[in-house]
PDB file of C-alpha atoms and ligand atoms in Angstrom:
ATOM      1  CA  UNK A 639     -74.271-219.037  81.810  1.00 38.00           C
ATOM      2  CA  UNK A 640     -71.798-220.473  79.634  1.00 45.00           C
ATOM      3  CA  UNK A 641     -71.726-223.969  77.706  1.00 53.00           C
ATOM      4  CA  UNK A 642     -68.339-225.340  78.719  1.00 51.00           C
ATOM      5  CA  UNK A 643     -68.282-229.160  78.749  1.00 48.00           C
ATOM      6  CA  UNK A 644     -69.228-230.116  82.346  1.00 48.00           C
ATOM      7  CA  UNK A 645     -67.068-232.280  84.333  1.00 47.00           C
ATOM      8  CA  UNK A 646     -67.310-235.923  84.943  1.00 46.00           C
ATOM      9  CA  UNK A 647     -67.189-238.027  88.025  1.00 46.00           C
ATOM     10  CA  UNK A 648     -63.973-239.813  88.005  1.00 45.00           C
ATOM     11  CA  UNK A 649     -65.697-242.773  89.518  1.00 45.00           C
ATOM     12  CA  UNK A 650     -68.180-242.577  86.725  1.00 44.00           C
ATOM     13  CA  UNK A 651     -65.084-242.692  84.099  1.00 53.00           C
ATOM     14  CA  UNK A 652     -63.792-239.568  81.632  1.00 81.00           C
ATOM     15  CA  UNK A 653     -65.103-241.458  78.109  1.00 95.00           C
ATOM     16  CA  UNK A 654     -68.201-241.353  76.719  1.00 97.00           C
ATOM     17  CA  UNK A 655     -69.462-243.952  74.012  1.00 98.00           C
ATOM     18  CA  UNK A 656     -71.571-242.308  71.060  1.00 98.00           C
ATOM     19  CA  UNK A 657     -74.269-243.725  68.977  1.00 98.00           C
ATOM     20  CA  UNK A 658     -75.917-242.606  65.807  1.00 95.00           C
ATOM     21  CA  UNK A 659     -78.444-244.298  64.282  1.00 94.00           C
ATOM     22  CA  UNK A 660     -79.962-243.469  60.699  1.00 88.00           C
ATOM     23  CA  UNK A 661     -81.834-244.667  58.643  1.00 82.00           C
ATOM     24  CA  UNK A 662     -79.123-246.190  56.206  1.00 85.00           C
ATOM     25  CA  UNK A 663     -75.950-245.651  58.498  1.00 91.00           C
ATOM     26  CA  UNK A 664     -75.320-246.273  62.571  1.00 95.00           C
ATOM     27  CA  UNK A 665     -71.748-244.817  63.066  1.00 96.00           C
ATOM     28  CA  UNK A 666     -70.557-245.438  67.081  1.00 98.00           C
ATOM     29  CA  UNK A 667     -67.675-243.565  68.999  1.00 98.00           C
ATOM     30  CA  UNK A 668     -65.642-243.286  71.832  1.00 97.00           C
ATOM     31  CA  UNK A 669     -65.278-239.671  72.453  1.00 97.00           C
ATOM     32  CA  UNK A 670     -63.396-237.673  75.250  1.00 94.00           C
ATOM     33  CA  UNK A 671     -64.078-234.718  77.514  1.00 91.00           C
ATOM     34  CA  UNK A 672     -62.882-232.278  74.568  1.00 91.00           C
ATOM     35  CA  UNK A 673     -65.592-233.594  72.323  1.00 93.00           C
ATOM     36  CA  UNK A 674     -62.433-235.511  70.252  1.00 95.00           C
ATOM     37  CA  UNK A 675     -63.208-239.199  68.663  1.00 96.00           C
ATOM     38  CA  UNK A 676     -60.700-241.668  69.743  1.00 96.00           C
ATOM     39  CA  UNK A 677     -62.018-244.304  67.513  1.00 97.00           C
ATOM     40  CA  UNK A 678     -65.317-244.976  65.849  1.00 97.00           C
ATOM     41  CA  UNK A 679     -67.294-247.882  63.517  1.00 97.00           C
ATOM     42  CA  UNK A 680     -69.550-246.633  60.710  1.00 96.00           C
ATOM     43  CA  UNK A 681     -71.660-249.707  59.642  1.00 95.00           C
ATOM     44  CA  UNK A 682     -74.946-250.033  57.454  1.00 94.00           C
ATOM     45  CA  UNK A 683     -78.425-249.652  59.205  1.00 91.00           C
ATOM     46  CA  UNK A 684     -80.055-252.939  57.944  1.00 89.00           C
ATOM     47  CA  UNK A 685     -82.767-252.571  59.897  1.00 86.00           C
ATOM     48  CA  UNK A 686     -84.698-255.485  58.502  1.00 87.00           C
ATOM     49  CA  UNK A 687     -81.777-257.441  60.221  1.00 89.00           C
ATOM     50  CA  UNK A 688     -83.480-256.860  63.164  1.00 89.00           C
ATOM     51  CA  UNK A 689     -83.344-255.251  66.283  1.00 92.00           C
ATOM     52  CA  UNK A 690     -81.525-258.035  68.452  1.00 93.00           C
ATOM     53  CA  UNK A 691     -78.677-258.235  65.689  1.00 93.00           C
ATOM     54  CA  UNK A 692     -78.801-254.045  65.211  1.00 94.00           C
ATOM     55  CA  UNK A 693     -78.130-254.053  69.211  1.00 96.00           C
ATOM     56  CA  UNK A 694     -75.155-256.582  68.466  1.00 96.00           C
ATOM     57  CA  UNK A 695     -73.357-254.635  66.571  1.00 97.00           C
ATOM     58  CA  UNK A 696     -73.479-251.377  68.190  1.00 97.00           C
ATOM     59  CA  UNK A 697     -72.202-253.152  71.345  1.00 98.00           C
ATOM     60  CA  UNK A 698     -69.803-255.104  68.912  1.00 98.00           C
ATOM     61  CA  UNK A 699     -68.643-251.478  67.738  1.00 98.00           C
ATOM     62  CA  UNK A 700     -67.860-250.223  70.742  1.00 98.00           C
ATOM     63  CA  UNK A 701     -66.071-252.831  72.138  1.00 98.00           C
ATOM     64  CA  UNK A 702     -63.778-252.844  69.233  1.00 98.00           C
ATOM     65  CA  UNK A 703     -63.691-248.684  69.932  1.00 98.00           C
ATOM     66  CA  UNK A 704     -62.512-249.332  72.904  1.00 97.00           C
ATOM     67  CA  UNK A 705     -60.368-251.937  71.555  1.00 97.00           C
ATOM     68  CA  UNK A 706     -58.841-249.211  69.165  1.00 97.00           C
ATOM     69  CA  UNK A 707     -58.610-246.464  72.015  1.00 95.00           C
ATOM     70  CA  UNK A 708     -56.871-248.602  74.339  1.00 94.00           C
ATOM     71  CA  UNK A 709     -59.205-248.355  76.896  1.00 94.00           C
ATOM     72  CA  UNK A 710     -62.025-250.125  78.598  1.00 93.00           C
ATOM     73  CA  UNK A 711     -65.469-250.313  79.601  1.00 94.00           C
ATOM     74  CA  UNK A 712     -65.090-249.413  83.069  1.00 92.00           C
ATOM     75  CA  UNK A 713     -63.589-245.966  81.750  1.00 93.00           C
ATOM     76  CA  UNK A 714     -67.334-244.788  79.808  1.00 95.00           C
ATOM     77  CA  UNK A 715     -69.114-242.895  82.028  1.00 94.00           C
ATOM     78  CA  UNK A 716     -72.603-243.846  80.139  1.00 96.00           C
ATOM     79  CA  UNK A 717     -73.515-244.575  76.322  1.00 98.00           C
ATOM     80  CA  UNK A 718     -75.596-241.802  74.445  1.00 98.00           C
ATOM     81  CA  UNK A 719     -77.621-242.470  71.473  1.00 97.00           C
ATOM     82  CA  UNK A 720     -79.068-240.096  68.973  1.00 96.00           C
ATOM     83  CA  UNK A 721     -80.958-241.712  66.644  1.00 94.00           C
ATOM     84  CA  UNK A 722     -83.340-240.565  63.581  1.00 87.00           C
ATOM     85  CA  UNK A 723     -86.465-239.847  65.181  1.00 81.00           C
ATOM     86  CA  UNK A 724     -89.385-239.943  66.498  1.00 85.00           C
ATOM     87  CA  UNK A 725     -87.787-241.330  69.608  1.00 91.00           C
ATOM     88  CA  UNK A 726     -89.578-241.215  72.974  1.00 91.00           C
ATOM     89  CA  UNK A 727     -86.434-240.328  75.385  1.00 91.00           C
ATOM     90  CA  UNK A 728     -88.084-241.299  78.463  1.00 90.00           C
ATOM     91  CA  UNK A 729     -88.727-244.635  77.484  1.00 91.00           C
ATOM     92  CA  UNK A 730     -85.919-245.124  75.918  1.00 93.00           C
ATOM     93  CA  UNK A 731     -88.266-246.386  72.751  1.00 94.00           C
ATOM     94  CA  UNK A 732     -87.686-245.542  69.237  1.00 92.00           C
ATOM     95  CA  UNK A 733     -90.196-245.137  67.289  1.00 87.00           C
ATOM     96  CA  UNK A 734     -89.971-244.091  64.271  1.00 82.00           C
ATOM     97  CA  UNK A 735     -91.826-246.267  61.525  1.00 79.00           C
ATOM     98  CA  UNK A 736     -91.210-244.169  58.923  1.00 77.00           C
ATOM     99  CA  UNK A 737     -87.127-245.156  58.278  1.00 78.00           C
ATOM    100  CA  UNK A 738     -86.495-247.388  60.860  1.00 84.00           C
ATOM    101  CA  UNK A 739     -89.996-249.765  60.248  1.00 81.00           C
ATOM    102  CA  UNK A 740     -88.836-252.761  62.015  1.00 85.00           C
ATOM    103  CA  UNK A 741     -87.355-251.621  64.839  1.00 87.00           C
ATOM    104  CA  UNK A 742     -90.455-249.174  65.798  1.00 84.00           C
ATOM    105  CA  UNK A 743     -91.271-249.439  69.516  1.00 89.00           C
ATOM    106  CA  UNK A 744     -88.010-251.074  70.521  1.00 93.00           C
ATOM    107  CA  UNK A 745     -86.278-249.846  73.826  1.00 96.00           C
ATOM    108  CA  UNK A 746     -82.403-249.189  72.827  1.00 96.00           C
ATOM    109  CA  UNK A 747     -81.464-247.695  76.099  1.00 97.00           C
ATOM    110  CA  UNK A 748     -82.025-250.736  78.367  1.00 97.00           C
ATOM    111  CA  UNK A 749     -79.710-253.615  76.334  1.00 97.00           C
ATOM    112  CA  UNK A 750     -76.981-251.176  76.276  1.00 97.00           C
ATOM    113  CA  UNK A 751     -77.620-250.073  79.948  1.00 97.00           C
ATOM    114  CA  UNK A 752     -77.537-253.778  80.919  1.00 97.00           C
ATOM    115  CA  UNK A 753     -74.443-254.661  78.394  1.00 97.00           C
ATOM    116  CA  UNK A 754     -71.767-252.358  79.830  1.00 96.00           C
ATOM    117  CA  UNK A 755     -73.034-251.940  83.286  1.00 96.00           C
ATOM    118  CA  UNK A 756     -73.125-247.682  82.829  1.00 95.00           C
ATOM    119  CA  UNK A 757     -76.134-245.125  81.671  1.00 96.00           C
ATOM    120  CA  UNK A 758     -77.599-244.736  78.655  1.00 97.00           C
ATOM    121  CA  UNK A 759     -79.312-242.585  77.023  1.00 96.00           C
ATOM    122  CA  UNK A 760     -81.724-241.642  74.361  1.00 96.00           C
ATOM    123  CA  UNK A 761     -82.086-238.539  72.427  1.00 95.00           C
ATOM    124  CA  UNK A 762     -83.586-237.458  68.562  1.00 92.00           C
ATOM    125  CA  UNK A 763     -80.879-237.193  66.078  1.00 92.00           C
ATOM    126  CA  UNK A 764     -81.354-233.689  65.415  1.00 92.00           C
ATOM    127  CA  UNK A 765     -81.051-232.801  68.669  1.00 94.00           C
ATOM    128  CA  UNK A 766     -77.844-234.901  69.546  1.00 95.00           C
ATOM    129  CA  UNK A 767     -76.374-233.092  66.731  1.00 95.00           C
ATOM    130  CA  UNK A 768     -77.377-229.271  67.939  1.00 95.00           C
ATOM    131  CA  UNK A 769     -75.384-230.470  71.150  1.00 95.00           C
ATOM    132  CA  UNK A 770     -72.490-231.385  69.556  1.00 96.00           C
ATOM    133  CA  UNK A 771     -72.624-228.098  67.507  1.00 96.00           C
ATOM    134  CA  UNK A 772     -73.635-226.638  70.613  1.00 95.00           C
ATOM    135  CA  UNK A 773     -70.485-227.771  72.975  1.00 94.00           C
ATOM    136  CA  UNK A 774     -67.786-228.657  70.215  1.00 95.00           C
ATOM    137  CA  UNK A 775     -68.559-226.777  67.272  1.00 95.00           C
ATOM    138  CA  UNK A 776     -70.284-223.484  66.278  1.00 95.00           C
ATOM    139  CA  UNK A 777     -72.579-223.019  69.505  1.00 93.00           C
ATOM    140  CA  UNK A 778     -69.765-221.067  70.966  1.00 86.00           C
ATOM    141  CA  UNK A 779     -71.527-220.344  74.539  1.00 80.00           C
ATOM    142  CA  UNK A 780     -74.657-219.186  73.257  1.00 88.00           C
ATOM    143  CA  UNK A 781     -77.368-219.527  75.654  1.00 89.00           C
ATOM    144  CA  UNK A 782     -79.706-220.003  73.530  1.00 95.00           C
ATOM    145  CA  UNK A 783     -79.554-221.838  70.064  1.00 96.00           C
ATOM    146  CA  UNK A 784     -81.464-223.316  67.215  1.00 97.00           C
ATOM    147  CA  UNK A 785     -79.848-225.502  65.006  1.00 97.00           C
ATOM    148  CA  UNK A 786     -81.848-226.313  61.449  1.00 97.00           C
ATOM    149  CA  UNK A 787     -80.548-229.301  58.930  1.00 94.00           C
ATOM    150  CA  UNK A 788     -81.220-228.970  55.296  1.00 93.00           C
ATOM    151  CA  UNK A 789     -80.613-232.704  53.988  1.00 88.00           C
ATOM    152  CA  UNK A 790     -82.947-235.306  52.912  1.00 86.00           C
ATOM    153  CA  UNK A 791     -85.587-233.632  55.344  1.00 89.00           C
ATOM    154  CA  UNK A 792     -85.688-230.265  57.243  1.00 94.00           C
ATOM    155  CA  UNK A 793     -84.428-231.281  61.145  1.00 92.00           C
ATOM    156  CA  UNK A 794     -84.261-229.261  63.689  1.00 95.00           C
ATOM    157  CA  UNK A 795     -82.791-228.886  67.467  1.00 96.00           C
ATOM    158  CA  UNK A 796     -83.437-226.308  70.321  1.00 96.00           C
ATOM    159  CA  UNK A 797     -81.425-225.996  72.942  1.00 95.00           C
ATOM    160  CA  UNK A 798     -82.211-223.423  75.655  1.00 93.00           C
ATOM    161  CA  UNK A 799     -79.256-222.990  78.464  1.00 87.00           C
ATOM    162  CA  UNK A 800     -77.193-225.839  76.619  1.00 84.00           C
ATOM    163  CA  UNK A 801     -79.898-228.468  77.484  1.00 90.00           C
ATOM    164  CA  UNK A 802     -82.178-229.806  74.618  1.00 93.00           C
ATOM    165  CA  UNK A 803     -85.689-227.913  74.357  1.00 93.00           C
ATOM    166  CA  UNK A 804     -88.516-231.057  75.168  1.00 89.00           C
ATOM    167  CA  UNK A 805     -92.028-230.364  74.408  1.00 89.00           C
ATOM    168  CA  UNK A 806     -95.159-232.359  76.107  1.00 88.00           C
ATOM    169  CA  UNK A 807     -94.561-236.240  76.407  1.00 83.00           C
ATOM    170  CA  UNK A 808     -90.982-235.069  76.822  1.00 83.00           C
ATOM    171  CA  UNK A 809     -90.722-235.070  73.094  1.00 84.00           C
ATOM    172  CA  UNK A 810     -89.282-233.321  69.964  1.00 87.00           C
ATOM    173  CA  UNK A 811     -91.143-230.289  68.595  1.00 92.00           C
ATOM    174  CA  UNK A 812     -90.556-230.103  64.556  1.00 93.00           C
ATOM    175  CA  UNK A 813     -89.322-227.184  63.394  1.00 96.00           C
ATOM    176  CA  UNK A 814     -88.820-228.753  59.817  1.00 95.00           C
ATOM    177  CA  UNK A 815     -92.528-229.089  59.329  1.00 97.00           C
ATOM    178  CA  UNK A 816     -93.095-224.832  59.852  1.00 97.00           C
ATOM    179  CA  UNK A 817     -96.784-224.406  57.765  1.00 97.00           C
ATOM    180  CA  UNK A 818     -95.177-221.945  55.069  1.00 98.00           C
ATOM    181  CA  UNK A 819     -97.157-222.113  51.828  1.00 97.00           C
ATOM    182  CA  UNK A 820    -101.286-223.219  52.778  1.00 97.00           C
ATOM    183  CA  UNK A 821    -100.765-224.918  49.324  1.00 97.00           C
ATOM    184  CA  UNK A 822     -97.637-225.971  48.765  1.00 96.00           C
ATOM    185  CA  UNK A 823     -96.327-230.074  48.687  1.00 96.00           C
ATOM    186  CA  UNK A 824     -98.555-232.226  50.381  1.00 96.00           C
ATOM    187  CA  UNK A 825     -96.141-233.651  53.386  1.00 95.00           C
ATOM    188  CA  UNK A 826     -96.869-236.637  55.584  1.00 90.00           C
ATOM    189  CA  UNK A 827     -96.587-234.155  58.898  1.00 91.00           C
ATOM    190  CA  UNK A 828    -100.182-233.966  58.299  1.00 94.00           C
ATOM    191  CA  UNK A 829    -100.001-229.812  56.127  1.00 97.00           C
ATOM    192  CA  UNK A 830     -98.644-228.879  52.864  1.00 98.00           C
ATOM    193  CA  UNK A 831     -96.300-226.528  52.020  1.00 98.00           C
ATOM    194  CA  UNK A 832     -94.362-226.896  55.369  1.00 98.00           C
ATOM    195  CA  UNK A 833     -90.541-225.735  55.215  1.00 98.00           C
ATOM    196  CA  UNK A 834     -89.009-229.514  54.844  1.00 96.00           C
ATOM    197  CA  UNK A 835     -91.959-229.689  52.126  1.00 97.00           C
ATOM    198  CA  UNK A 836     -90.197-226.756  50.147  1.00 98.00           C
ATOM    199  CA  UNK A 837     -86.727-226.805  50.982  1.00 97.00           C
ATOM    200  CA  UNK A 838     -85.395-229.751  51.945  1.00 95.00           C
ATOM    201  CA  UNK A 839     -83.338-232.104  49.239  1.00 94.00           C
ATOM    202  CA  UNK A 840     -85.829-233.949  48.785  1.00 93.00           C
ATOM    203  CA  UNK A 841     -88.147-230.934  47.907  1.00 96.00           C
ATOM    204  CA  UNK A 842     -86.072-229.368  45.494  1.00 97.00           C
ATOM    205  CA  UNK A 843     -85.159-232.779  44.173  1.00 96.00           C
ATOM    206  CA  UNK A 844     -88.804-233.147  43.340  1.00 96.00           C
ATOM    207  CA  UNK A 845     -89.127-230.129  41.431  1.00 96.00           C
ATOM    208  CA  UNK A 846     -85.702-229.698  39.950  1.00 97.00           C
ATOM    209  CA  UNK A 847     -86.937-233.301  38.185  1.00 96.00           C
ATOM    210  CA  UNK A 848     -90.207-232.304  36.748  1.00 96.00           C
ATOM    211  CA  UNK A 849     -88.384-229.394  35.675  1.00 95.00           C
ATOM    212  CA  UNK A 850     -85.949-231.987  34.120  1.00 95.00           C
ATOM    213  CA  UNK A 851     -82.788-230.913  35.819  1.00 96.00           C
ATOM    214  CA  UNK A 852     -82.539-234.170  37.468  1.00 94.00           C
ATOM    215  CA  UNK A 853     -82.177-233.835  40.857  1.00 94.00           C
ATOM    216  CA  UNK A 854     -81.467-231.254  43.756  1.00 95.00           C
ATOM    217  CA  UNK A 855     -77.633-231.022  42.133  1.00 94.00           C
ATOM    218  CA  UNK A 856     -78.785-230.386  38.923  1.00 96.00           C
ATOM    219  CA  UNK A 857     -81.485-227.477  40.049  1.00 97.00           C
ATOM    220  CA  UNK A 858     -77.633-226.002  41.889  1.00 97.00           C
ATOM    221  CA  UNK A 859     -75.582-226.506  38.946  1.00 96.00           C
ATOM    222  CA  UNK A 860     -78.655-224.776  36.519  1.00 97.00           C
ATOM    223  CA  UNK A 861     -78.284-221.941  39.177  1.00 96.00           C
ATOM    224  CA  UNK A 862     -74.917-221.684  38.560  1.00 95.00           C
ATOM    225  CA  UNK A 863     -75.386-221.056  34.492  1.00 96.00           C
ATOM    226  CA  UNK A 864     -78.171-218.638  35.385  1.00 96.00           C
ATOM    227  CA  UNK A 865     -81.219-220.553  34.302  1.00 97.00           C
ATOM    228  CA  UNK A 866     -84.075-218.826  35.389  1.00 97.00           C
ATOM    229  CA  UNK A 867     -86.635-221.907  36.162  1.00 96.00           C
ATOM    230  CA  UNK A 868     -83.719-223.009  38.446  1.00 97.00           C
ATOM    231  CA  UNK A 869     -83.826-219.761  40.018  1.00 97.00           C
ATOM    232  CA  UNK A 870     -87.220-219.940  40.547  1.00 97.00           C
ATOM    233  CA  UNK A 871     -86.807-223.067  41.865  1.00 97.00           C
ATOM    234  CA  UNK A 872     -84.311-222.106  44.595  1.00 98.00           C
ATOM    235  CA  UNK A 873     -86.183-218.801  45.109  1.00 98.00           C
ATOM    236  CA  UNK A 874     -89.309-220.729  46.457  1.00 98.00           C
ATOM    237  CA  UNK A 875     -86.717-222.773  48.767  1.00 98.00           C
ATOM    238  CA  UNK A 876     -85.193-219.722  50.117  1.00 98.00           C
ATOM    239  CA  UNK A 877     -88.024-217.802  50.690  1.00 98.00           C
ATOM    240  CA  UNK A 878     -89.304-220.261  53.166  1.00 98.00           C
ATOM    241  CA  UNK A 879     -86.307-220.509  55.209  1.00 98.00           C
ATOM    242  CA  UNK A 880     -86.650-216.495  55.253  1.00 98.00           C
ATOM    243  CA  UNK A 881     -90.719-217.634  56.993  1.00 98.00           C
ATOM    244  CA  UNK A 882     -89.001-220.170  58.902  1.00 98.00           C
ATOM    245  CA  UNK A 883     -86.544-217.858  60.431  1.00 98.00           C
ATOM    246  CA  UNK A 884     -88.673-215.226  60.955  1.00 97.00           C
ATOM    247  CA  UNK A 885     -91.662-217.280  63.127  1.00 97.00           C
ATOM    248  CA  UNK A 886     -88.224-219.093  64.856  1.00 97.00           C
ATOM    249  CA  UNK A 887     -87.124-215.266  65.675  1.00 95.00           C
ATOM    250  CA  UNK A 888     -90.540-214.157  66.838  1.00 95.00           C
ATOM    251  CA  UNK A 889     -91.244-217.116  68.654  1.00 95.00           C
ATOM    252  CA  UNK A 890     -87.986-218.284  70.885  1.00 95.00           C
ATOM    253  CA  UNK A 891     -84.976-215.430  69.477  1.00 95.00           C
ATOM    254  CA  UNK A 892     -82.119-217.492  70.061  1.00 96.00           C
ATOM    255  CA  UNK A 893     -78.452-215.978  70.190  1.00 96.00           C
ATOM    256  CA  UNK A 894     -77.683-218.293  67.273  1.00 97.00           C
ATOM    257  CA  UNK A 895     -79.051-220.125  64.474  1.00 97.00           C
ATOM    258  CA  UNK A 896     -76.650-222.273  62.846  1.00 97.00           C
ATOM    259  CA  UNK A 897     -77.157-224.398  59.809  1.00 97.00           C
ATOM    260  CA  UNK A 898     -76.218-227.740  58.877  1.00 94.00           C
ATOM    261  CA  UNK A 899     -76.745-230.279  56.538  1.00 90.00           C
ATOM    262  CA  UNK A 900     -75.767-231.684  52.907  1.00 87.00           C
ATOM    263  CA  UNK A 901     -77.069-228.430  51.215  1.00 91.00           C
ATOM    264  CA  UNK A 902     -75.237-225.828  53.486  1.00 93.00           C
ATOM    265  CA  UNK A 903     -72.021-227.865  53.048  1.00 90.00           C
ATOM    266  CA  UNK A 904     -72.030-226.846  49.417  1.00 92.00           C
ATOM    267  CA  UNK A 905     -74.632-223.737  50.180  1.00 96.00           C
ATOM    268  CA  UNK A 906     -74.421-221.814  53.277  1.00 97.00           C
ATOM    269  CA  UNK A 907     -74.203-218.311  51.701  1.00 97.00           C
ATOM    270  CA  UNK A 908     -77.808-218.587  50.141  1.00 97.00           C
ATOM    271  CA  UNK A 909     -79.164-220.203  52.932  1.00 98.00           C
ATOM    272  CA  UNK A 910     -77.223-217.625  55.254  1.00 98.00           C
ATOM    273  CA  UNK A 911     -78.355-215.056  53.211  1.00 98.00           C
ATOM    274  CA  UNK A 912     -82.254-215.581  53.189  1.00 98.00           C
ATOM    275  CA  UNK A 913     -81.977-216.016  56.983  1.00 98.00           C
ATOM    276  CA  UNK A 914     -80.241-213.011  57.941  1.00 97.00           C
ATOM    277  CA  UNK A 915     -82.685-211.008  55.960  1.00 97.00           C
ATOM    278  CA  UNK A 916     -85.477-212.494  57.709  1.00 96.00           C
ATOM    279  CA  UNK A 917     -83.987-211.265  61.099  1.00 96.00           C
ATOM    280  CA  UNK A 918     -82.874-208.393  59.734  1.00 95.00           C
ATOM    281  CA  UNK A 919     -85.983-206.980  58.827  1.00 94.00           C
ATOM    282  CA  UNK A 920     -87.745-207.922  62.240  1.00 92.00           C
ATOM    283  CA  UNK A 921     -88.739-204.696  63.659  1.00 92.00           C
ATOM    284  CA  UNK A 922     -89.386-205.834  67.252  1.00 92.00           C
ATOM    285  CA  UNK A 923     -86.440-207.707  68.104  1.00 87.00           C
ATOM    286  CA  UNK A 924     -83.212-205.893  69.737  1.00 86.00           C
ATOM    287  CA  UNK A 925     -81.257-205.665  66.171  1.00 85.00           C
ATOM    288  CA  UNK A 926     -78.356-207.804  65.907  1.00 84.00           C
ATOM    289  CA  UNK A 927     -79.104-210.060  68.509  1.00 89.00           C
ATOM    290  CA  UNK A 928     -79.305-213.297  66.600  1.00 95.00           C
ATOM    291  CA  UNK A 929     -76.676-214.249  64.641  1.00 96.00           C
ATOM    292  CA  UNK A 930     -76.548-216.923  61.528  1.00 97.00           C
ATOM    293  CA  UNK A 931     -73.404-219.413  61.710  1.00 97.00           C
ATOM    294  CA  UNK A 932     -72.509-222.354  59.405  1.00 97.00           C
ATOM    295  CA  UNK A 933     -72.225-226.127  61.286  1.00 96.00           C
ATOM    296  CA  UNK A 934     -68.808-227.171  61.880  1.00 96.00           C
ATOM    297  CA  UNK A 935     -68.794-230.544  62.886  1.00 95.00           C
ATOM    298  CA  UNK A 936     -70.358-231.781  59.622  1.00 90.00           C
ATOM    299  CA  UNK A 937     -71.775-235.860  59.919  1.00 87.00           C
ATOM    300  CA  UNK A 938     -70.111-236.295  63.213  1.00 93.00           C
ATOM    301  CA  UNK A 939     -72.059-233.603  65.074  1.00 94.00           C
ATOM    302  CA  UNK A 940     -74.358-236.273  65.664  1.00 94.00           C
ATOM    303  CA  UNK A 941     -72.044-238.835  67.302  1.00 96.00           C
ATOM    304  CA  UNK A 942     -70.039-236.348  69.454  1.00 97.00           C
ATOM    305  CA  UNK A 943     -73.699-234.570  70.690  1.00 96.00           C
ATOM    306  CA  UNK A 944     -74.751-238.366  71.376  1.00 97.00           C
ATOM    307  CA  UNK A 945     -71.891-238.799  73.438  1.00 97.00           C
ATOM    308  CA  UNK A 946     -72.184-235.425  74.816  1.00 95.00           C
ATOM    309  CA  UNK A 947     -75.819-236.722  76.375  1.00 95.00           C
ATOM    310  CA  UNK A 948     -73.730-238.285  79.211  1.00 94.00           C
ATOM    311  CA  UNK A 949     -72.757-235.687  80.169  1.00 90.00           C
ATOM    312  CA  UNK A 950     -75.456-233.525  80.403  1.00 88.00           C
ATOM    313  CA  UNK A 951     -77.805-236.390  81.888  1.00 81.00           C
TER     314      UNK A 951
HETATM  315 ZN1   ZN B 683     -93.987-231.099  57.041  1.00 64.09          ZN
END
C-alpha cells in the first residue's frame, strides 16, 4: 500500500482548508490535492480574547485565503484543524488547559462546519504534522512511521497504513513522555525523567541556564567550542533520544522515524546519529528495516497535514 493522496469526490470540491492552532500562533491556509498552499494567513492566538473571537478570526482568515486564491467556499472539501493537545477528535473538542486555558473544553468543529456548510475535523497538532510529512514531506510512501518533534516540548505522531494511530477514547498517545531516567527532572506528565524533561528545547535551556549558558542556543554554541559541560548536557539529551528510539523500535517497529521541530532544523545530525545508534544496536529487528529522516515541511507540516485530514476522513 502506498500513501498517495486520496482522490477527492469532485462534487465535494478539490481544495481543503487547514488550520494549525498553537498556544502562540494560528496558521490558516487553503491547500490543494498536491499539498500546495494556495494562500495562507497567520496571526497571534490571543486565546484570552475568548473562543468566539478566535473562531471569527479563523473563519475570516479562511475566507481571506479563498478570496486571495480566487476560489469559493463551495470548492472546499472540508476544513481540517490541528490543535495543540490534548484534543478529543471524536467530540471535536479542545481539552488543553496548559497552553489554551480560556478555550478548554470548547467544540471547534461545529462552528466551522456550520459556517462553511462543509465537513470539519480536529486532530492533535503533532498528528496533523505527521500526516503532512507522511503525504507531502519525508514520508515517501512508508506504510508505518513515527514522527518526533523536538521544540519547546517533544511531540509525537504515529501513522500506520497512512492513518493516525489512536489510543483509548480515540485520543493521542504521547511518545514525548516515554520514561528515560527515573530520577530525572520532574515533568507535568506525572513522572520524572521522561524524554521531554531531558531532550526538549525547554529541558536543554533549563540545564543551560543552570550551567551559565543562558539557553539551549547557548548550550549548542558552547558545544561547538568544545565546552565539556555543554557536551554533558547535550549527551544527556541524546542518550534520552537513544532510549526513546529503542523503545519505539521495539514497540512499533516503524519503517521510518521522522525527526522535526525547531531544534532539528539546526541539529538534525546529532539527533539522527543518536536515533540510528539505537536502531543499529538492536539485534532482534531485521537490520536496516527502519530509517531516520529529517522533516521537510518545516513549520508548515501542521497546516498541510490539517488540510489532508479532510481527505482521510
Ligand atoms: Zn513528561
